[in-house]
Short mmCIF file of C-alpha atoms (C1' of nucleotides) in Angstrom, two decimals:
data_model
loop_
_atom_site.label_atom_id
_atom_site.label_comp_id
_atom_site.label_asym_id
_atom_site.label_seq_id
_atom_site.Cartn_x
_atom_site.Cartn_y
_atom_site.Cartn_z
CA MET A 10 30.67 -10.88 0.42
CA ILE A 11 29.46 -9.04 -2.63
CA ASP A 12 29.22 -11.00 -5.85
CA LYS A 13 29.38 -8.89 -8.98
CA ALA A 14 28.54 -11.85 -11.16
CA SER A 15 25.31 -12.47 -9.29
CA PRO A 16 22.02 -11.60 -10.99
CA ILE A 17 21.07 -9.78 -7.80
CA PRO A 18 21.90 -6.10 -8.23
CA ILE A 19 25.08 -4.96 -6.54
CA TYR A 20 23.42 -2.03 -4.83
CA TYR A 21 20.88 -4.42 -3.35
CA GLN A 22 23.54 -6.81 -2.04
CA LEU A 23 25.38 -3.94 -0.38
CA GLN A 24 22.15 -2.48 0.96
CA GLU A 25 21.17 -5.75 2.65
CA HIS A 26 24.69 -6.25 3.90
CA MET A 27 24.62 -2.86 5.57
CA ARG A 28 21.15 -3.54 6.94
CA GLN A 29 22.51 -6.64 8.58
CA MET A 30 25.43 -4.79 10.12
CA ILE A 31 22.91 -2.44 11.70
CA ASP A 32 20.41 -5.10 12.73
CA THR A 33 23.01 -7.28 14.35
CA GLY A 34 24.49 -4.34 16.20
CA VAL A 35 27.92 -4.45 14.58
CA TRP A 36 27.21 -0.86 13.59
CA LYS A 37 25.62 0.90 16.52
CA PRO A 38 23.23 3.87 16.55
CA GLY A 39 25.02 7.20 16.40
CA GLU A 40 28.19 5.71 14.99
CA PRO A 41 29.44 6.70 11.56
CA VAL A 42 29.43 4.13 8.80
CA PRO A 43 32.35 3.99 6.36
CA SER A 44 32.36 6.91 3.95
CA GLU A 45 31.04 6.48 0.44
CA ARG A 46 34.53 6.73 -1.02
CA ASP A 47 35.91 4.19 1.43
CA LEU A 48 33.19 1.69 0.56
CA SER A 49 33.69 2.44 -3.09
CA GLU A 50 37.39 1.55 -2.88
CA GLN A 51 36.98 -1.40 -0.53
CA HIS A 52 34.41 -3.15 -2.64
CA GLU A 53 35.60 -1.78 -5.96
CA ILE A 54 32.13 -0.45 -6.66
CA SER A 55 31.35 2.90 -8.20
CA ARG A 56 30.46 5.58 -5.73
CA MET A 57 27.11 6.19 -7.42
CA THR A 58 26.19 2.58 -6.80
CA ILE A 59 27.22 2.87 -3.19
CA ARG A 60 24.99 5.91 -2.97
CA GLN A 61 22.05 4.04 -4.41
CA ALA A 62 22.30 1.45 -1.69
CA MET A 63 22.74 4.02 1.07
CA THR A 64 19.96 6.26 -0.24
CA ASN A 65 17.50 3.45 0.18
CA LEU A 66 18.57 2.89 3.77
CA VAL A 67 18.37 6.64 4.43
CA ASN A 68 14.84 6.64 3.04
CA GLU A 69 13.98 3.77 5.33
CA GLY A 70 15.28 5.75 8.24
CA LEU A 71 18.15 3.40 9.08
CA LEU A 72 20.86 5.85 8.17
CA THR A 73 21.28 9.60 8.49
CA ARG A 74 23.41 11.67 6.16
CA VAL A 75 25.16 14.86 7.29
CA LYS A 76 26.84 16.90 4.61
CA GLY A 77 30.47 17.47 5.31
CA ARG A 78 30.54 15.01 8.23
CA GLY A 79 29.46 11.62 7.11
CA THR A 80 26.71 9.03 7.30
CA PHE A 81 25.56 7.65 10.60
CA VAL A 82 23.43 4.83 11.93
CA ALA A 83 20.11 6.40 12.89
CA GLU A 84 18.78 6.24 16.41
CA PRO A 85 16.07 3.60 16.66
CA LYS A 86 12.88 5.03 15.35
CA ILE A 87 10.24 6.38 17.58
CA GLU A 88 8.84 8.55 14.87
CA GLN A 89 7.79 6.34 12.02
CA PRO A 90 6.81 3.02 13.41
CA LEU A 91 4.90 0.05 12.29
CA MET A 92 1.82 -0.94 14.02
CA LYS A 93 1.01 -4.41 14.89
CA LEU A 94 -2.42 -5.88 14.56
CA THR A 95 -2.48 -9.23 16.19
CA GLY A 96 -3.59 -12.19 14.14
CA PHE A 97 -6.57 -14.27 15.08
CA SER A 98 -4.76 -17.16 16.71
CA GLU A 99 -2.34 -15.02 18.66
CA ASP A 100 -5.13 -12.75 19.70
CA MET A 101 -7.21 -15.62 21.02
CA ARG A 102 -4.36 -17.13 23.00
CA ARG A 103 -3.62 -13.79 24.58
CA ARG A 104 -7.10 -13.87 26.08
CA GLY A 105 -6.72 -17.46 27.20
CA ILE A 106 -9.04 -18.78 24.55
CA GLU A 107 -8.10 -21.78 22.43
CA PRO A 108 -8.20 -20.88 18.75
CA GLY A 109 -9.59 -23.28 16.16
CA SER A 110 -10.52 -23.44 12.52
CA ASN A 111 -13.12 -25.25 10.41
CA LEU A 112 -12.45 -25.53 6.71
CA LEU A 113 -15.76 -25.05 4.90
CA GLN A 114 -14.56 -24.75 1.31
CA PHE A 115 -11.29 -25.04 -0.55
CA ASP A 116 -11.43 -24.91 -4.32
CA ILE A 117 -10.48 -23.06 -7.46
CA VAL A 118 -12.99 -20.61 -8.90
CA GLU A 119 -13.11 -17.88 -11.51
CA ALA A 120 -12.47 -14.48 -10.02
CA SER A 121 -15.55 -12.38 -9.41
CA ALA A 122 -15.58 -8.69 -10.23
CA ASP A 123 -14.98 -7.88 -6.58
CA ALA A 124 -12.08 -10.27 -6.13
CA SER A 125 -10.43 -9.46 -9.44
CA LYS A 126 -10.49 -5.77 -8.62
CA HIS A 127 -8.68 -6.24 -5.34
CA LEU A 128 -6.25 -8.81 -6.73
CA GLU A 129 -5.66 -6.66 -9.81
CA ILE A 130 -6.25 -9.47 -12.26
CA GLU A 131 -8.68 -10.07 -15.11
CA PRO A 132 -12.17 -11.18 -14.05
CA GLY A 133 -12.62 -14.89 -14.73
CA THR A 134 -9.02 -15.80 -13.92
CA ASP A 135 -8.67 -18.94 -11.84
CA ILE A 136 -8.03 -18.22 -8.18
CA TYR A 137 -8.09 -20.15 -4.92
CA ARG A 138 -11.07 -19.72 -2.69
CA ILE A 139 -10.80 -20.64 0.97
CA SER A 140 -13.74 -20.41 3.31
CA ARG A 141 -13.02 -20.94 6.97
CA LEU A 142 -14.88 -20.69 10.23
CA ARG A 143 -12.69 -19.39 13.01
CA LEU A 144 -13.38 -20.77 16.45
CA GLY A 145 -12.66 -19.65 19.99
CA ASP A 146 -12.94 -22.42 22.58
CA GLY A 147 -15.00 -24.30 20.02
CA ALA A 148 -17.53 -21.53 19.44
CA PRO A 149 -17.75 -19.69 16.12
CA MET A 150 -16.06 -16.31 16.32
CA ALA A 151 -15.63 -15.28 12.71
CA HIS A 152 -16.10 -16.35 9.13
CA GLU A 153 -13.19 -15.81 6.80
CA LEU A 154 -13.36 -15.89 3.02
CA SER A 155 -9.96 -15.71 1.33
CA TYR A 156 -9.04 -15.39 -2.30
CA LEU A 157 -5.50 -16.09 -3.47
CA ARG A 158 -3.90 -15.63 -6.83
CA LYS A 159 -3.34 -19.06 -8.28
CA GLU A 160 -0.38 -18.39 -10.53
CA GLY A 161 2.74 -20.07 -9.25
CA LEU A 162 0.95 -21.54 -6.26
CA ARG A 163 0.05 -25.16 -5.59
CA LEU A 164 -1.78 -25.28 -2.30
CA THR A 165 -2.96 -28.36 -0.42
CA GLU A 166 -5.30 -28.70 2.52
CA GLU A 167 -2.36 -29.50 4.75
CA GLU A 168 -0.83 -26.14 4.07
CA LEU A 169 -3.95 -24.39 5.22
CA GLN A 170 -3.31 -25.77 8.69
CA GLY A 171 0.13 -24.20 8.91
CA SER A 172 1.17 -20.72 8.03
CA LEU A 173 -0.32 -19.76 4.70
CA TYR A 174 2.10 -16.89 4.30
CA GLU A 175 5.09 -19.19 4.71
CA ALA A 176 3.80 -21.50 2.01
CA VAL A 177 3.30 -18.58 -0.34
CA GLU A 178 6.75 -17.18 0.32
CA THR A 179 8.41 -20.52 -0.21
CA GLN A 180 6.60 -21.40 -3.40
CA LEU A 181 6.85 -17.97 -5.02
CA GLY A 182 10.34 -17.25 -3.74
CA MET A 183 9.22 -13.80 -2.75
CA LYS A 184 8.40 -12.24 0.58
CA MET A 185 5.19 -10.65 1.66
CA ALA A 186 5.56 -6.90 1.91
CA GLY A 187 2.54 -5.91 3.92
CA ALA A 188 -1.18 -5.48 3.86
CA ARG A 189 -3.90 -2.94 3.96
CA GLN A 190 -6.89 -3.64 6.11
CA THR A 191 -10.17 -1.87 6.62
CA ILE A 192 -12.64 -2.38 9.43
CA GLU A 193 -16.22 -1.26 9.46
CA PRO A 194 -19.38 -2.16 11.36
CA SER A 195 -22.22 -3.97 9.73
CA PHE A 196 -25.20 -6.22 10.39
CA ALA A 197 -25.12 -9.97 10.03
CA THR A 198 -26.93 -11.34 6.98
CA GLU A 199 -29.05 -14.45 7.29
CA GLU A 200 -26.26 -16.63 5.95
CA GLU A 201 -23.55 -15.12 8.14
CA ALA A 202 -25.82 -15.30 11.16
CA SER A 203 -26.40 -19.00 10.76
CA LEU A 204 -22.71 -19.68 10.38
CA LEU A 205 -21.85 -17.70 13.47
CA THR A 206 -24.86 -18.95 15.42
CA ILE A 207 -26.08 -15.44 16.07
CA GLU A 208 -29.27 -13.68 15.06
CA ALA A 209 -29.62 -11.99 11.70
CA GLY A 210 -29.10 -8.28 12.08
CA ALA A 211 -26.74 -8.63 15.02
CA PRO A 212 -23.77 -6.24 15.00
CA VAL A 213 -20.69 -7.61 13.29
CA LEU A 214 -17.33 -6.28 12.13
CA LEU A 215 -16.59 -6.46 8.44
CA LEU A 216 -12.88 -6.75 7.80
CA GLU A 217 -11.22 -6.61 4.41
CA ARG A 218 -7.54 -7.19 3.85
CA VAL A 219 -5.35 -7.10 0.77
CA SER A 220 -1.84 -8.52 1.24
CA ARG A 221 0.90 -7.69 -1.17
CA LEU A 222 4.21 -9.18 -2.21
CA GLU A 223 7.43 -7.25 -2.36
CA SER A 224 6.79 -6.75 -6.04
CA GLY A 225 3.68 -4.81 -5.13
CA ALA A 226 1.36 -7.38 -6.59
CA PRO A 227 -1.65 -8.23 -4.44
CA ILE A 228 -1.62 -11.92 -3.57
CA GLU A 229 -4.43 -12.32 -1.07
CA TYR A 230 -7.83 -10.76 -0.59
CA VAL A 231 -9.69 -11.61 2.58
CA LYS A 232 -13.18 -10.70 3.63
CA SER A 233 -14.06 -11.58 7.18
CA ILE A 234 -17.11 -11.24 9.37
CA TYR A 235 -16.44 -11.09 13.12
CA ARG A 236 -19.07 -11.48 15.80
CA GLY A 237 -19.56 -8.14 17.44
CA ASP A 238 -20.69 -9.56 20.74
CA ARG A 239 -17.65 -11.72 21.27
CA TYR A 240 -14.80 -10.16 19.45
CA LYS A 241 -12.92 -6.95 19.98
CA PHE A 242 -10.09 -5.77 17.78
CA ILE A 243 -7.07 -4.77 19.70
CA ALA A 244 -4.35 -2.69 18.14
CA ASP A 245 -1.13 -1.66 19.80
CA LEU A 246 -0.05 1.62 18.36
CA GLU A 247 3.45 2.96 18.47
CA ARG A 248 4.74 6.28 17.41
CA MET B 15 11.21 26.80 -16.79
CA ILE B 16 14.30 25.15 -15.43
CA ASP B 17 17.22 27.39 -14.60
CA LYS B 18 20.56 25.65 -14.66
CA ALA B 19 22.29 28.69 -13.21
CA SER B 20 20.02 28.70 -10.18
CA PRO B 21 21.49 27.62 -6.85
CA ILE B 22 18.47 25.36 -6.48
CA PRO B 23 19.40 21.88 -7.67
CA ILE B 24 18.18 20.99 -11.14
CA TYR B 25 16.65 17.72 -10.03
CA TYR B 26 14.66 19.60 -7.42
CA GLN B 27 13.37 22.14 -9.90
CA LEU B 28 12.25 19.38 -12.24
CA GLN B 29 10.76 17.39 -9.39
CA GLU B 30 8.61 20.29 -8.23
CA HIS B 31 7.65 21.11 -11.79
CA MET B 32 6.42 17.58 -12.31
CA ARG B 33 4.61 17.65 -8.96
CA GLN B 34 2.78 20.75 -10.16
CA MET B 35 1.78 19.11 -13.42
CA ILE B 36 0.22 16.32 -11.40
CA ASP B 37 -1.38 18.51 -8.73
CA THR B 38 -2.95 20.83 -11.28
CA GLY B 39 -4.28 17.93 -13.30
CA VAL B 40 -2.30 18.61 -16.46
CA TRP B 41 -0.97 15.11 -16.02
CA LYS B 42 -3.84 12.85 -15.02
CA PRO B 43 -3.80 9.65 -12.96
CA GLY B 44 -3.08 6.59 -15.07
CA GLU B 45 -1.54 8.58 -17.89
CA PRO B 46 2.09 8.09 -18.84
CA VAL B 47 4.52 10.93 -18.21
CA PRO B 48 7.21 11.67 -20.81
CA SER B 49 9.93 9.02 -20.85
CA GLU B 50 13.22 9.65 -19.09
CA ARG B 51 15.04 9.93 -22.40
CA ASP B 52 12.48 12.40 -23.76
CA LEU B 53 12.75 14.65 -20.72
CA SER B 54 16.50 14.36 -20.89
CA GLU B 55 16.58 15.68 -24.45
CA GLN B 56 13.85 18.30 -23.98
CA HIS B 57 15.48 19.92 -20.99
CA GLU B 58 19.03 19.08 -21.95
CA ILE B 59 19.54 17.40 -18.61
CA SER B 60 21.37 14.14 -18.05
CA ARG B 61 19.11 11.14 -17.74
CA MET B 62 20.57 10.31 -14.33
CA THR B 63 19.45 13.69 -13.08
CA ILE B 64 15.97 13.15 -14.52
CA ARG B 65 15.90 9.86 -12.66
CA GLN B 66 16.84 11.52 -9.40
CA ALA B 67 13.83 13.81 -9.68
CA MET B 68 11.47 11.05 -10.70
CA THR B 69 12.73 8.61 -8.07
CA ASN B 70 11.73 11.06 -5.36
CA LEU B 71 8.23 11.34 -6.79
CA VAL B 72 8.00 7.56 -7.05
CA ASN B 73 8.98 7.26 -3.39
CA GLU B 74 6.29 9.77 -2.52
CA GLY B 75 3.79 7.65 -4.36
CA LEU B 76 2.97 10.24 -7.03
CA LEU B 77 4.47 8.24 -9.86
CA THR B 78 4.63 4.55 -10.72
CA ARG B 79 7.38 2.99 -12.78
CA VAL B 80 6.78 -0.03 -14.97
CA LYS B 81 9.80 -1.62 -16.56
CA GLY B 82 9.54 -1.76 -20.33
CA ARG B 83 6.35 0.33 -20.43
CA GLY B 84 6.97 3.69 -18.87
CA THR B 85 6.26 5.90 -15.91
CA PHE B 86 2.72 6.78 -14.96
CA VAL B 87 0.87 9.18 -12.71
CA ALA B 88 -0.24 7.11 -9.74
CA GLU B 89 -3.88 6.77 -8.83
CA PRO B 90 -4.63 9.07 -5.94
CA LYS B 91 -4.59 7.29 -2.63
CA ILE B 92 -7.73 7.90 -0.67
CA GLU B 93 -7.10 5.27 1.89
CA GLN B 94 -4.36 6.38 4.21
CA PRO B 95 -3.32 4.63 7.32
CA LEU B 96 -5.07 5.56 10.49
CA MET B 97 -3.51 3.17 12.87
CA LYS B 98 -0.56 5.30 13.63
CA LEU B 99 -0.90 7.38 16.74
CA THR B 100 -2.34 10.28 14.81
CA GLY B 101 -5.26 12.32 15.89
CA PHE B 102 -8.56 12.65 14.14
CA SER B 103 -7.62 15.88 12.39
CA GLU B 104 -4.50 14.55 10.74
CA ASP B 105 -6.35 11.45 9.70
CA MET B 106 -9.07 13.42 8.02
CA ARG B 107 -6.68 15.69 6.18
CA ARG B 108 -4.89 12.71 4.77
CA ARG B 109 -8.11 11.64 3.16
CA GLY B 110 -8.70 15.10 1.78
CA ILE B 111 -11.53 15.83 4.17
CA GLU B 112 -11.58 19.07 6.08
CA PRO B 113 -11.62 18.23 9.77
CA GLY B 114 -13.67 20.17 12.24
CA SER B 115 -14.51 19.98 15.89
CA ASN B 116 -17.34 21.11 18.11
CA LEU B 117 -16.45 21.40 21.76
CA LEU B 118 -19.45 20.21 23.76
CA GLN B 119 -17.86 20.03 27.18
CA PHE B 120 -14.54 20.91 28.74
CA ASP B 121 -14.28 20.75 32.51
CA ILE B 122 -12.65 19.07 35.46
CA VAL B 123 -14.50 16.21 37.08
CA GLU B 124 -13.85 13.47 39.60
CA ALA B 125 -12.74 10.25 37.94
CA SER B 126 -15.47 7.65 37.58
CA ALA B 127 -14.77 4.01 38.28
CA ASP B 128 -14.42 3.36 34.59
CA ALA B 129 -12.02 6.24 33.90
CA SER B 130 -9.93 5.71 37.05
CA LYS B 131 -9.43 2.08 36.14
CA HIS B 132 -8.05 2.90 32.74
CA LEU B 133 -5.97 5.86 33.90
CA GLU B 134 -4.70 3.85 36.86
CA ILE B 135 -5.54 6.48 39.46
CA GLU B 136 -7.71 6.60 42.58
CA PRO B 137 -11.41 7.06 41.88
CA GLY B 138 -12.46 10.60 42.69
CA THR B 139 -9.18 12.18 41.57
CA ASP B 140 -9.65 15.33 39.52
CA ILE B 141 -9.25 14.78 35.80
CA TYR B 142 -10.03 16.67 32.62
CA ARG B 143 -13.13 15.71 30.71
CA ILE B 144 -13.39 16.73 27.08
CA SER B 145 -16.46 16.00 25.02
CA ARG B 146 -16.14 16.80 21.35
CA LEU B 147 -18.11 16.27 18.20
CA ARG B 148 -15.74 15.55 15.35
CA LEU B 149 -16.68 16.82 11.92
CA GLY B 150 -15.60 15.90 8.43
CA ASP B 151 -16.41 18.49 5.80
CA GLY B 152 -18.91 19.91 8.25
CA ALA B 153 -20.83 16.71 8.85
CA PRO B 154 -20.66 14.86 12.19
CA MET B 155 -18.32 11.89 11.96
CA ALA B 156 -17.74 10.89 15.53
CA HIS B 157 -18.32 11.73 19.12
CA GLU B 158 -15.26 11.66 21.32
CA LEU B 159 -15.17 11.62 25.07
CA SER B 160 -11.66 12.01 26.47
CA TYR B 161 -10.35 11.85 29.98
CA LEU B 162 -6.90 13.16 30.79
CA ARG B 163 -4.90 13.00 33.98
CA LYS B 164 -4.79 16.49 35.39
CA GLU B 165 -1.49 16.39 37.23
CA GLY B 166 1.11 18.58 35.62
CA LEU B 167 -1.23 19.75 32.92
CA ARG B 168 -2.87 23.13 32.52
CA LEU B 169 -5.05 22.93 29.44
CA THR B 170 -6.96 25.76 27.84
CA GLU B 171 -9.67 25.73 25.20
CA GLU B 172 -7.19 27.07 22.70
CA GLU B 173 -4.98 24.04 23.09
CA LEU B 174 -7.88 21.79 22.23
CA GLN B 175 -7.91 23.36 18.80
CA GLY B 176 -4.33 22.40 18.09
CA SER B 177 -2.59 19.14 18.69
CA LEU B 178 -3.47 17.82 22.12
CA TYR B 179 -0.54 15.44 22.10
CA GLU B 180 1.90 18.24 21.43
CA ALA B 181 0.56 20.27 24.32
CA VAL B 182 0.89 17.28 26.61
CA GLU B 183 4.43 16.52 25.52
CA THR B 184 5.50 20.12 25.93
CA GLN B 185 3.96 20.65 29.34
CA LEU B 186 5.04 17.36 30.81
CA GLY B 187 8.39 17.32 29.09
CA MET B 188 7.81 13.72 28.18
CA LYS B 189 6.87 12.03 24.98
CA MET B 190 3.97 9.79 24.25
CA ALA B 191 5.05 6.21 23.94
CA GLY B 192 2.06 4.57 22.35
CA ALA B 193 -1.48 3.45 22.88
CA ARG B 194 -3.70 0.45 23.00
CA GLN B 195 -6.90 0.68 21.12
CA THR B 196 -9.89 -1.56 20.83
CA ILE B 197 -12.59 -1.47 18.20
CA GLU B 198 -15.94 -3.14 18.32
CA PRO B 199 -19.25 -2.75 16.56
CA SER B 200 -22.30 -1.48 18.29
CA PHE B 201 -25.63 0.22 17.79
CA ALA B 202 -26.13 3.92 18.24
CA THR B 203 -28.04 4.87 21.36
CA GLU B 204 -30.69 7.57 21.20
CA GLU B 205 -28.27 10.16 22.52
CA GLU B 206 -25.43 9.21 20.22
CA ALA B 207 -27.75 9.04 17.26
CA SER B 208 -28.99 12.56 17.77
CA LEU B 209 -25.44 13.89 18.11
CA LEU B 210 -24.33 12.17 14.92
CA THR B 211 -27.56 12.89 13.07
CA ILE B 212 -28.20 9.24 12.36
CA GLU B 213 -31.01 6.93 13.42
CA ALA B 214 -30.98 5.16 16.74
CA GLY B 215 -29.84 1.60 16.21
CA ALA B 216 -27.65 2.41 13.24
CA PRO B 217 -24.30 0.57 13.14
CA VAL B 218 -21.46 2.42 14.79
CA LEU B 219 -17.90 1.68 15.81
CA LEU B 220 -17.06 1.91 19.47
CA LEU B 221 -13.42 2.78 19.94
CA GLU B 222 -11.55 2.90 23.20
CA ARG B 223 -7.99 4.07 23.49
CA VAL B 224 -5.53 4.36 26.36
CA SER B 225 -2.42 6.38 25.55
CA ARG B 226 0.69 6.10 27.62
CA LEU B 227 3.75 8.21 28.27
CA GLU B 228 7.27 6.92 27.97
CA SER B 229 7.19 6.29 31.69
CA GLY B 230 4.40 3.81 31.13
CA ALA B 231 1.79 5.88 32.91
CA PRO B 232 -1.56 6.16 31.14
CA ILE B 233 -2.29 9.77 30.36
CA GLU B 234 -5.41 9.65 28.22
CA TYR B 235 -8.51 7.51 28.04
CA VAL B 236 -10.75 8.07 25.06
CA LYS B 237 -14.12 6.55 24.26
CA SER B 238 -15.35 7.34 20.79
CA ILE B 239 -18.37 6.54 18.70
CA TYR B 240 -17.81 6.59 14.96
CA ARG B 241 -20.55 6.59 12.36
CA GLY B 242 -20.48 3.25 10.63
CA ASP B 243 -21.88 4.55 7.37
CA ARG B 244 -19.24 7.20 6.88
CA TYR B 245 -16.11 6.02 8.55
CA LYS B 246 -13.84 3.14 7.76
CA PHE B 247 -10.86 2.24 9.85
CA ILE B 248 -7.83 1.67 7.72
CA ALA B 249 -4.61 0.09 8.86
CA ASP B 250 -1.44 -0.44 6.91
CA LEU B 251 0.29 -3.47 8.25
CA GLU B 252 3.94 -4.24 7.80
CA ARG B 253 5.75 -7.40 8.52
"C1'" DG C 9 47.06 31.78 23.80
"C1'" DT C 10 44.00 33.53 19.87
"C1'" DC C 11 42.42 34.13 15.64
"C1'" DA C 12 42.52 33.47 10.73
"C1'" DT C 13 43.64 30.38 7.14
"C1'" DA C 14 44.72 26.30 4.72
"C1'" DT C 15 43.80 21.50 4.07
"C1'" DG C 16 41.86 17.17 3.73
"C1'" DG C 17 37.67 14.58 4.21
"C1'" DT C 18 32.73 14.26 3.76
"C1'" DT C 19 28.20 14.38 1.33
"C1'" DG C 20 25.52 16.76 -2.68
"C1'" DT C 21 24.90 17.43 -7.45
"C1'" DC C 22 25.61 16.53 -12.33
"C1'" DT C 23 27.39 14.62 -16.69
"C1'" DA C 24 28.02 11.12 -20.40
"C1'" DT C 25 27.95 6.60 -21.48
"C1'" DA C 26 26.98 1.71 -21.60
"C1'" DC C 27 24.57 -2.42 -21.26
"C1'" DC C 28 20.62 -5.26 -19.51
"C1'" DA C 29 15.72 -6.83 -19.07
"C1'" DC C 30 11.32 -6.16 -20.42
"C1'" DT C 31 7.33 -4.53 -23.37
"C1'" DT C 32 5.22 -2.93 -27.46
"C1'" DT C 33 5.18 -2.29 -32.16
"C1'" DT C 34 6.51 -3.40 -36.67
"C1'" DC C 35 7.94 -6.26 -40.17
"C1'" DT C 36 8.68 -10.73 -42.16
"C1'" DT C 37 7.68 -15.34 -43.02
"C1'" DT C 38 4.64 -19.02 -43.49
"C1'" DA D 5 -4.55 -14.28 -41.93
"C1'" DA D 6 -1.67 -16.06 -38.44
"C1'" DA D 7 2.52 -16.85 -36.37
"C1'" DG D 8 7.04 -15.68 -35.54
"C1'" DA D 9 11.09 -12.65 -35.61
"C1'" DA D 10 13.13 -8.31 -35.45
"C1'" DA D 11 13.27 -3.56 -34.08
"C1'" DA D 12 12.28 0.22 -31.25
"C1'" DG D 13 11.23 2.09 -26.89
"C1'" DT D 14 11.11 1.83 -21.85
"C1'" DG D 15 12.90 1.65 -17.13
"C1'" DG D 16 16.98 -0.73 -14.23
"C1'" DT D 17 21.70 -1.02 -13.16
"C1'" DA D 18 26.44 0.39 -13.21
"C1'" DT D 19 30.71 3.04 -14.28
"C1'" DA D 20 34.21 6.93 -14.02
"C1'" DG D 21 34.81 11.33 -13.34
"C1'" DA D 22 34.10 16.21 -11.98
"C1'" DC D 23 33.02 20.13 -9.18
"C1'" DA D 24 30.38 22.33 -5.27
"C1'" DA D 25 29.13 22.87 -0.48
"C1'" DC D 26 30.15 21.96 3.96
"C1'" DC D 27 32.75 20.42 8.24
"C1'" DA D 28 36.60 19.39 11.33
"C1'" DT D 29 41.21 19.80 12.23
"C1'" DA D 30 45.81 21.22 11.74
"C1'" DT D 31 48.84 25.00 10.76
"C1'" DG D 32 50.26 29.29 10.72
"C1'" DA D 33 50.83 34.37 12.04
"C1'" DC D 34 50.24 37.56 15.53
#
DNA sequence: GTCATATGGTTGTCTATACCACTTTTCTTT
DNA sequence: AAAGAAAAGTGGTATAGACAACCATATGAC
């Protein structure tokens, strides 16, 4: 179950093992998990290492420690949730609109000052540039300009059709950790207006997103323009 | 500086000491902090204990560790997530802006068609209407028009100063479950423009939110206008 | 039965040490 | 001078042990 010879840290193996026990319901909310000393003896791992694994899960809110009593599986969170912002395709389908995509550009360019700042790389470094027109029932809904770090990636046009994130995770052997996204109102420029078949100066939503890997390194920087007259951002918030 | 005889844990004393060095600007963002081994010798504290203090600060986002290079004071985060179910005030404070509020209206009215639809009640039912101008560092940031179901609630002007959600949860004995929120761009009308001290036609964000109780019943319907030039919606997305 | 006490189990804190992986600097070789 | 190798410094992981603080339960005296 836990391989001490593995290059993967022991504490991490144990941590993920415990996470699985919780996720799969083998360990149920409110129930105590084995004590640190028990786990230490069972797995022949130092207690400090056990603690390192458990501390991470406590910080994530999956476990609760009570001095003198033990460590327990936390009740499912209501407090510190994650919010979901629906992706374009999913969002369109939810409204009964058929999503589509037109690839305008797909090439390798030198990173501009803007892109290099967000991707935290040196300006001039080679990066992927992907320019796409997003469609709803055939009509232009948004223009999306993505920049991806090139290192370690070998993208083809085919992969742009499928899930870009999956391709990245497979090729880099690392998972995406999350993203930060900002939304602000703006006016359509001449160029944007012609792409979206709207009038220049029409209200649009400017969306910027930086996605990061587990390592913390930014991998993707996206700048999108959404038609204000046709598109509404919907966010389901939990608490 | 650090008292080993104190009942307060050593790691905690060191942790708070380091926090102070950062808060007061003695240690500036981007600069390296003393290495773990240095601190260990200086304070005659085991390196593992030093690490416990620093790990907490890393988890809080105040420090950044880089293997092989050192530990650094993190760049201050200005962009904090908004998309949790937090109110305007909390959101502003997170960005280091002093929130304020001007109560324009607070009365009981009969539900309009629009409000009754979102609150899922009969049109004409009595509901609270709250019109507020939201301020950031004294300047108008948004206009917020809220409608709340009246049943079971007895709101006072004082409660509008504090957390509205808390008051609702206390009085109804039920927690808020979540909300659905839409965001779209628009132009400021004459009336909105004068409230927000911007020009008519300036870009604004129109936000609508329906908050629900655990029972599923909608309790609050909010329609807000945010200044586009001053406010950016920020969402932290997890996978 | 009731209350006080002992006892064993739990997490919390702390030490001292060791080795690894990575980065920067320094020194050596060419 | 440039290139390469070695050394020094950094955080990352792991061990074994110790004592403190706290909790529940069993055991005892009354």
